[in-house]
Amino acid sequence: DEVLRILEVRKGCGCAKTKLSSKAVGPGEKATLSIVIKANGLSGAFRKTAYMKTNDPKRRFTALIYKGEAVPLARIEPKPSLYVGRLALGEACVKAFDVTLNASDVVFGKPETRCNYPVVLNWEGDGKERRLRIRLTPKERRGKLACLVKIPVVSPKGWVPLQFKLT
């Protein structure tokens, strides 16, 4: 009947973060260990193991298995990385991506671009259905196409931006 000291919690992967309610648990008391998968840390079914180190001489280490189904923020069609090929001077190249959100309360920031050719973006739609249209009209040669579009996720917090890449 002594105080159990939780000395360390080792998470199963870098995709998780842990929060322990108390490092000292007296007889009859409880502590809660929360393990949260980071946004965009995993996709699909997962099974991970975390380890807890304590001062209990009979059970110094305890393995904790956690599993679940990680759902991505959005499904993007076609894949968000496209090879466009050689662009013809003066001719518009338009590519569109359909974005289906897995939650209705997502708030996006202003799209950001890094492109070696002039680009016009059209980010439209609301609710769970969105569309990104990227229009490139090269006026002069600037080497191989390298276009990256990032759409920041304002809410829910912790998600990495949606990224679209044209090469």
PDB file of C-alpha atoms in Angstrom:
ATOM      1  CA  ASP A   1       0.000   0.000   0.000  1.00  0.00           C
ATOM      2  CA  GLU A   2       2.463   2.576  -1.210  1.00  0.00           C
ATOM      3  CA  VAL A   3       2.257   5.392  -3.698  1.00  0.00           C
ATOM      4  CA  LEU A   4       2.751   4.153  -7.247  1.00  0.00           C
ATOM      5  CA  ARG A   5       5.034   6.522  -9.133  1.00  0.00           C
ATOM      6  CA  ILE A   6       4.774   6.611 -12.880  1.00  0.00           C
ATOM      7  CA  LEU A   7       8.317   7.422 -13.902  1.00  0.00           C
ATOM      8  CA  GLU A   8       7.947   7.439 -17.669  1.00  0.00           C
ATOM      9  CA  VAL A   9       5.490   6.795 -20.487  1.00  0.00           C
ATOM     10  CA  ARG A  10       6.984   5.790 -23.820  1.00  0.00           C
ATOM     11  CA  LYS A  11       4.553   6.250 -26.655  1.00  0.00           C
ATOM     12  CA  GLY A  12       4.355   3.696 -29.443  1.00  0.00           C
ATOM     13  CA  CYS A  13       5.288   6.077 -32.246  1.00  0.00           C
ATOM     14  CA  GLY A  14       5.922   9.697 -33.139  1.00  0.00           C
ATOM     15  CA  CYS A  15       2.333   9.883 -34.411  1.00  0.00           C
ATOM     16  CA  ALA A  16       0.964   9.916 -30.848  1.00  0.00           C
ATOM     17  CA  LYS A  17       1.024  12.285 -27.909  1.00  0.00           C
ATOM     18  CA  THR A  18       0.351  11.303 -24.314  1.00  0.00           C
ATOM     19  CA  LYS A  19      -1.077  13.091 -21.308  1.00  0.00           C
ATOM     20  CA  LEU A  20      -0.971  11.655 -17.804  1.00  0.00           C
ATOM     21  CA  SER A  21      -3.323  13.065 -15.151  1.00  0.00           C
ATOM     22  CA  SER A  22      -0.964  12.267 -12.258  1.00  0.00           C
ATOM     23  CA  LYS A  23       2.507  10.779 -11.830  1.00  0.00           C
ATOM     24  CA  ALA A  24       1.775   9.703  -8.248  1.00  0.00           C
ATOM     25  CA  VAL A  25      -1.154   7.370  -7.531  1.00  0.00           C
ATOM     26  CA  GLY A  26      -1.962   6.564  -3.913  1.00  0.00           C
ATOM     27  CA  PRO A  27      -3.836   3.463  -2.699  1.00  0.00           C
ATOM     28  CA  GLY A  28      -7.437   3.581  -3.973  1.00  0.00           C
ATOM     29  CA  GLU A  29      -6.693   6.479  -6.334  1.00  0.00           C
ATOM     30  CA  LYS A  30      -6.781   6.499 -10.123  1.00  0.00           C
ATOM     31  CA  ALA A  31      -4.778   8.189 -12.837  1.00  0.00           C
ATOM     32  CA  THR A  32      -5.773   8.635 -16.467  1.00  0.00           C
ATOM     33  CA  LEU A  33      -3.416   8.209 -19.401  1.00  0.00           C
ATOM     34  CA  SER A  34      -4.701   9.736 -22.635  1.00  0.00           C
ATOM     35  CA  ILE A  35      -3.085   8.749 -25.903  1.00  0.00           C
ATOM     36  CA  VAL A  36      -4.079  10.869 -28.876  1.00  0.00           C
ATOM     37  CA  ILE A  37      -3.047  10.225 -32.459  1.00  0.00           C
ATOM     38  CA  LYS A  38      -1.755  13.459 -33.965  1.00  0.00           C
ATOM     39  CA  ALA A  39      -3.712  14.936 -36.836  1.00  0.00           C
ATOM     40  CA  ASN A  40      -2.533  13.382 -40.100  1.00  0.00           C
ATOM     41  CA  GLY A  41      -0.253  11.097 -38.061  1.00  0.00           C
ATOM     42  CA  LEU A  42      -1.835   7.914 -39.371  1.00  0.00           C
ATOM     43  CA  SER A  43      -4.482   6.809 -41.812  1.00  0.00           C
ATOM     44  CA  GLY A  44      -6.532   3.631 -41.638  1.00  0.00           C
ATOM     45  CA  ALA A  45      -6.480   0.867 -39.046  1.00  0.00           C
ATOM     46  CA  PHE A  46      -3.668   0.955 -36.509  1.00  0.00           C
ATOM     47  CA  ARG A  47      -2.425  -0.987 -33.471  1.00  0.00           C
ATOM     48  CA  LYS A  48       0.324   0.512 -31.320  1.00  0.00           C
ATOM     49  CA  THR A  49       1.989  -0.201 -28.003  1.00  0.00           C
ATOM     50  CA  ALA A  50       2.973   2.288 -25.319  1.00  0.00           C
ATOM     51  CA  TYR A  51       5.087   1.404 -22.277  1.00  0.00           C
ATOM     52  CA  MET A  52       4.729   2.716 -18.753  1.00  0.00           C
ATOM     53  CA  LYS A  53       7.650   2.561 -16.301  1.00  0.00           C
ATOM     54  CA  THR A  54       6.804   2.666 -12.582  1.00  0.00           C
ATOM     55  CA  ASN A  55       8.470   2.285  -9.197  1.00  0.00           C
ATOM     56  CA  ASP A  56       6.657  -1.047  -8.593  1.00  0.00           C
ATOM     57  CA  PRO A  57       9.466  -3.638  -8.141  1.00  0.00           C
ATOM     58  CA  LYS A  58       7.129  -6.496  -9.164  1.00  0.00           C
ATOM     59  CA  ARG A  59       5.924  -4.791 -12.332  1.00  0.00           C
ATOM     60  CA  ARG A  60       8.447  -2.187 -13.409  1.00  0.00           C
ATOM     61  CA  PHE A  61       7.127  -1.991 -17.012  1.00  0.00           C
ATOM     62  CA  THR A  62       3.588  -2.300 -18.320  1.00  0.00           C
ATOM     63  CA  ALA A  63       2.708  -2.581 -22.011  1.00  0.00           C
ATOM     64  CA  LEU A  64      -0.438  -0.748 -23.085  1.00  0.00           C
ATOM     65  CA  ILE A  65      -1.936  -1.680 -26.446  1.00  0.00           C
ATOM     66  CA  TYR A  66      -4.125   0.850 -28.198  1.00  0.00           C
ATOM     67  CA  LYS A  67      -5.809   0.471 -31.543  1.00  0.00           C
ATOM     68  CA  GLY A  68      -8.310   2.246 -33.706  1.00  0.00           C
ATOM     69  CA  GLU A  69      -9.184   3.615 -37.105  1.00  0.00           C
ATOM     70  CA  ALA A  70      -7.561   6.912 -38.069  1.00  0.00           C
ATOM     71  CA  VAL A  71      -9.703   8.920 -40.455  1.00  0.00           C
ATOM     72  CA  PRO A  72      -7.962  11.492 -42.671  1.00  0.00           C
ATOM     73  CA  LEU A  73      -9.347  15.033 -42.779  1.00  0.00           C
ATOM     74  CA  ALA A  74     -10.215  14.740 -46.472  1.00  0.00           C
ATOM     75  CA  ARG A  75     -10.232  12.478 -49.494  1.00  0.00           C
ATOM     76  CA  ILE A  76      -8.674  14.117 -52.553  1.00  0.00           C
ATOM     77  CA  GLU A  77      -9.332  12.953 -56.140  1.00  0.00           C
ATOM     78  CA  PRO A  78      -7.240  12.641 -58.194  1.00  0.00           C
ATOM     79  CA  LYS A  79      -4.200  12.145 -55.984  1.00  0.00           C
ATOM     80  CA  PRO A  80      -2.848  15.547 -54.885  1.00  0.00           C
ATOM     81  CA  SER A  81       0.426  15.054 -56.746  1.00  0.00           C
ATOM     82  CA  LEU A  82       0.180  15.166 -60.552  1.00  0.00           C
ATOM     83  CA  TYR A  83       2.678  15.026 -63.372  1.00  0.00           C
ATOM     84  CA  VAL A  84       1.451  17.529 -65.958  1.00  0.00           C
ATOM     85  CA  GLY A  85       4.185  17.112 -68.537  1.00  0.00           C
ATOM     86  CA  ARG A  86       5.530  19.813 -70.819  1.00  0.00           C
ATOM     87  CA  LEU A  87       3.436  22.992 -70.908  1.00  0.00           C
ATOM     88  CA  ALA A  88       2.763  24.682 -74.245  1.00  0.00           C
ATOM     89  CA  LEU A  89       3.523  28.401 -74.293  1.00  0.00           C
ATOM     90  CA  GLY A  90       0.396  30.565 -74.275  1.00  0.00           C
ATOM     91  CA  GLU A  91      -1.963  27.617 -73.692  1.00  0.00           C
ATOM     92  CA  ALA A  92      -3.824  27.238 -70.427  1.00  0.00           C
ATOM     93  CA  CYS A  93      -3.327  24.066 -68.426  1.00  0.00           C
ATOM     94  CA  VAL A  94      -6.173  23.525 -65.953  1.00  0.00           C
ATOM     95  CA  LYS A  95      -6.206  20.803 -63.328  1.00  0.00           C
ATOM     96  CA  ALA A  96      -8.994  20.258 -60.810  1.00  0.00           C
ATOM     97  CA  PHE A  97      -9.037  18.346 -57.526  1.00  0.00           C
ATOM     98  CA  ASP A  98     -12.207  17.263 -55.757  1.00  0.00           C
ATOM     99  CA  VAL A  99     -11.906  17.416 -51.971  1.00  0.00           C
ATOM    100  CA  THR A 100     -14.405  15.498 -49.841  1.00  0.00           C
ATOM    101  CA  LEU A 101     -14.164  16.343 -46.150  1.00  0.00           C
ATOM    102  CA  ASN A 102     -14.731  13.772 -43.416  1.00  0.00           C
ATOM    103  CA  ALA A 103     -16.036  16.482 -41.055  1.00  0.00           C
ATOM    104  CA  SER A 104     -18.374  19.419 -41.652  1.00  0.00           C
ATOM    105  CA  ASP A 105     -16.792  21.905 -39.237  1.00  0.00           C
ATOM    106  CA  VAL A 106     -13.495  22.362 -41.113  1.00  0.00           C
ATOM    107  CA  VAL A 107     -12.308  25.944 -41.649  1.00  0.00           C
ATOM    108  CA  PHE A 108      -9.594  26.674 -44.187  1.00  0.00           C
ATOM    109  CA  GLY A 109      -7.271  29.639 -44.526  1.00  0.00           C
ATOM    110  CA  LYS A 110      -6.262  31.413 -47.717  1.00  0.00           C
ATOM    111  CA  PRO A 111      -4.504  29.107 -50.224  1.00  0.00           C
ATOM    112  CA  GLU A 112      -0.760  29.688 -50.575  1.00  0.00           C
ATOM    113  CA  THR A 113       1.194  29.005 -53.774  1.00  0.00           C
ATOM    114  CA  ARG A 114       4.794  28.507 -54.716  1.00  0.00           C
ATOM    115  CA  CYS A 115       5.054  28.109 -58.458  1.00  0.00           C
ATOM    116  CA  ASN A 116       7.638  28.923 -61.100  1.00  0.00           C
ATOM    117  CA  TYR A 117       4.874  29.792 -63.622  1.00  0.00           C
ATOM    118  CA  PRO A 118       1.980  32.275 -63.257  1.00  0.00           C
ATOM    119  CA  VAL A 119      -0.914  30.511 -61.570  1.00  0.00           C
ATOM    120  CA  VAL A 120      -4.569  31.306 -60.834  1.00  0.00           C
ATOM    121  CA  LEU A 121      -6.340  29.362 -58.088  1.00  0.00           C
ATOM    122  CA  ASN A 122     -10.041  28.836 -57.641  1.00  0.00           C
ATOM    123  CA  TRP A 123     -10.986  27.241 -54.277  1.00  0.00           C
ATOM    124  CA  GLU A 124     -14.745  26.780 -54.233  1.00  0.00           C
ATOM    125  CA  GLY A 125     -17.546  24.917 -52.517  1.00  0.00           C
ATOM    126  CA  ASP A 126     -18.791  24.617 -48.975  1.00  0.00           C
ATOM    127  CA  GLY A 127     -19.876  21.945 -46.565  1.00  0.00           C
ATOM    128  CA  LYS A 128     -18.113  18.660 -47.210  1.00  0.00           C
ATOM    129  CA  GLU A 129     -17.578  19.081 -50.964  1.00  0.00           C
ATOM    130  CA  ARG A 130     -14.838  21.415 -52.236  1.00  0.00           C
ATOM    131  CA  ARG A 131     -12.927  21.831 -55.473  1.00  0.00           C
ATOM    132  CA  LEU A 132      -9.515  23.305 -56.164  1.00  0.00           C
ATOM    133  CA  ARG A 133      -8.910  24.446 -59.738  1.00  0.00           C
ATOM    134  CA  ILE A 134      -5.348  25.341 -60.729  1.00  0.00           C
ATOM    135  CA  ARG A 135      -4.838  27.254 -63.958  1.00  0.00           C
ATOM    136  CA  LEU A 136      -1.366  27.721 -65.447  1.00  0.00           C
ATOM    137  CA  THR A 137      -0.725  29.735 -68.607  1.00  0.00           C
ATOM    138  CA  PRO A 138       2.997  29.886 -69.340  1.00  0.00           C
ATOM    139  CA  LYS A 139       4.120  32.977 -71.306  1.00  0.00           C
ATOM    140  CA  GLU A 140       7.793  32.011 -71.322  1.00  0.00           C
ATOM    141  CA  ARG A 141       9.913  28.982 -70.429  1.00  0.00           C
ATOM    142  CA  ARG A 142      10.971  28.827 -66.784  1.00  0.00           C
ATOM    143  CA  GLY A 143      12.303  25.309 -66.607  1.00  0.00           C
ATOM    144  CA  LYS A 144      10.472  22.252 -65.330  1.00  0.00           C
ATOM    145  CA  LEU A 145       7.115  22.950 -63.737  1.00  0.00           C
ATOM    146  CA  ALA A 146       7.253  23.068 -59.951  1.00  0.00           C
ATOM    147  CA  CYS A 147       3.957  24.179 -58.439  1.00  0.00           C
ATOM    148  CA  LEU A 148       2.949  23.659 -54.817  1.00  0.00           C
ATOM    149  CA  VAL A 149      -0.381  24.800 -53.382  1.00  0.00           C
ATOM    150  CA  LYS A 150      -1.015  24.674 -49.640  1.00  0.00           C
ATOM    151  CA  ILE A 151      -4.404  25.275 -48.075  1.00  0.00           C
ATOM    152  CA  PRO A 152      -4.016  25.855 -44.336  1.00  0.00           C
ATOM    153  CA  VAL A 153      -6.439  24.176 -41.939  1.00  0.00           C
ATOM    154  CA  VAL A 154      -7.528  26.813 -39.393  1.00  0.00           C
ATOM    155  CA  SER A 155      -9.937  24.523 -37.541  1.00  0.00           C
ATOM    156  CA  PRO A 156      -9.788  21.885 -36.190  1.00  0.00           C
ATOM    157  CA  LYS A 157      -6.363  22.768 -34.820  1.00  0.00           C
ATOM    158  CA  GLY A 158      -3.321  20.549 -35.339  1.00  0.00           C
ATOM    159  CA  TRP A 159      -3.887  19.475 -38.935  1.00  0.00           C
ATOM    160  CA  VAL A 160      -1.205  20.005 -41.546  1.00  0.00           C
ATOM    161  CA  PRO A 161      -2.268  21.986 -44.632  1.00  0.00           C
ATOM    162  CA  LEU A 162      -3.805  20.228 -47.611  1.00  0.00           C
ATOM    163  CA  GLN A 163      -1.064  20.107 -50.249  1.00  0.00           C
ATOM    164  CA  PHE A 164      -1.318  19.834 -54.008  1.00  0.00           C
ATOM    165  CA  LYS A 165       1.716  19.422 -56.235  1.00  0.00           C
ATOM    166  CA  LEU A 166       2.015  19.755 -59.999  1.00  0.00           C
ATOM    167  CA  THR A 167       5.237  18.826 -61.780  1.00  0.00           C
TER     168      THR A 167
END
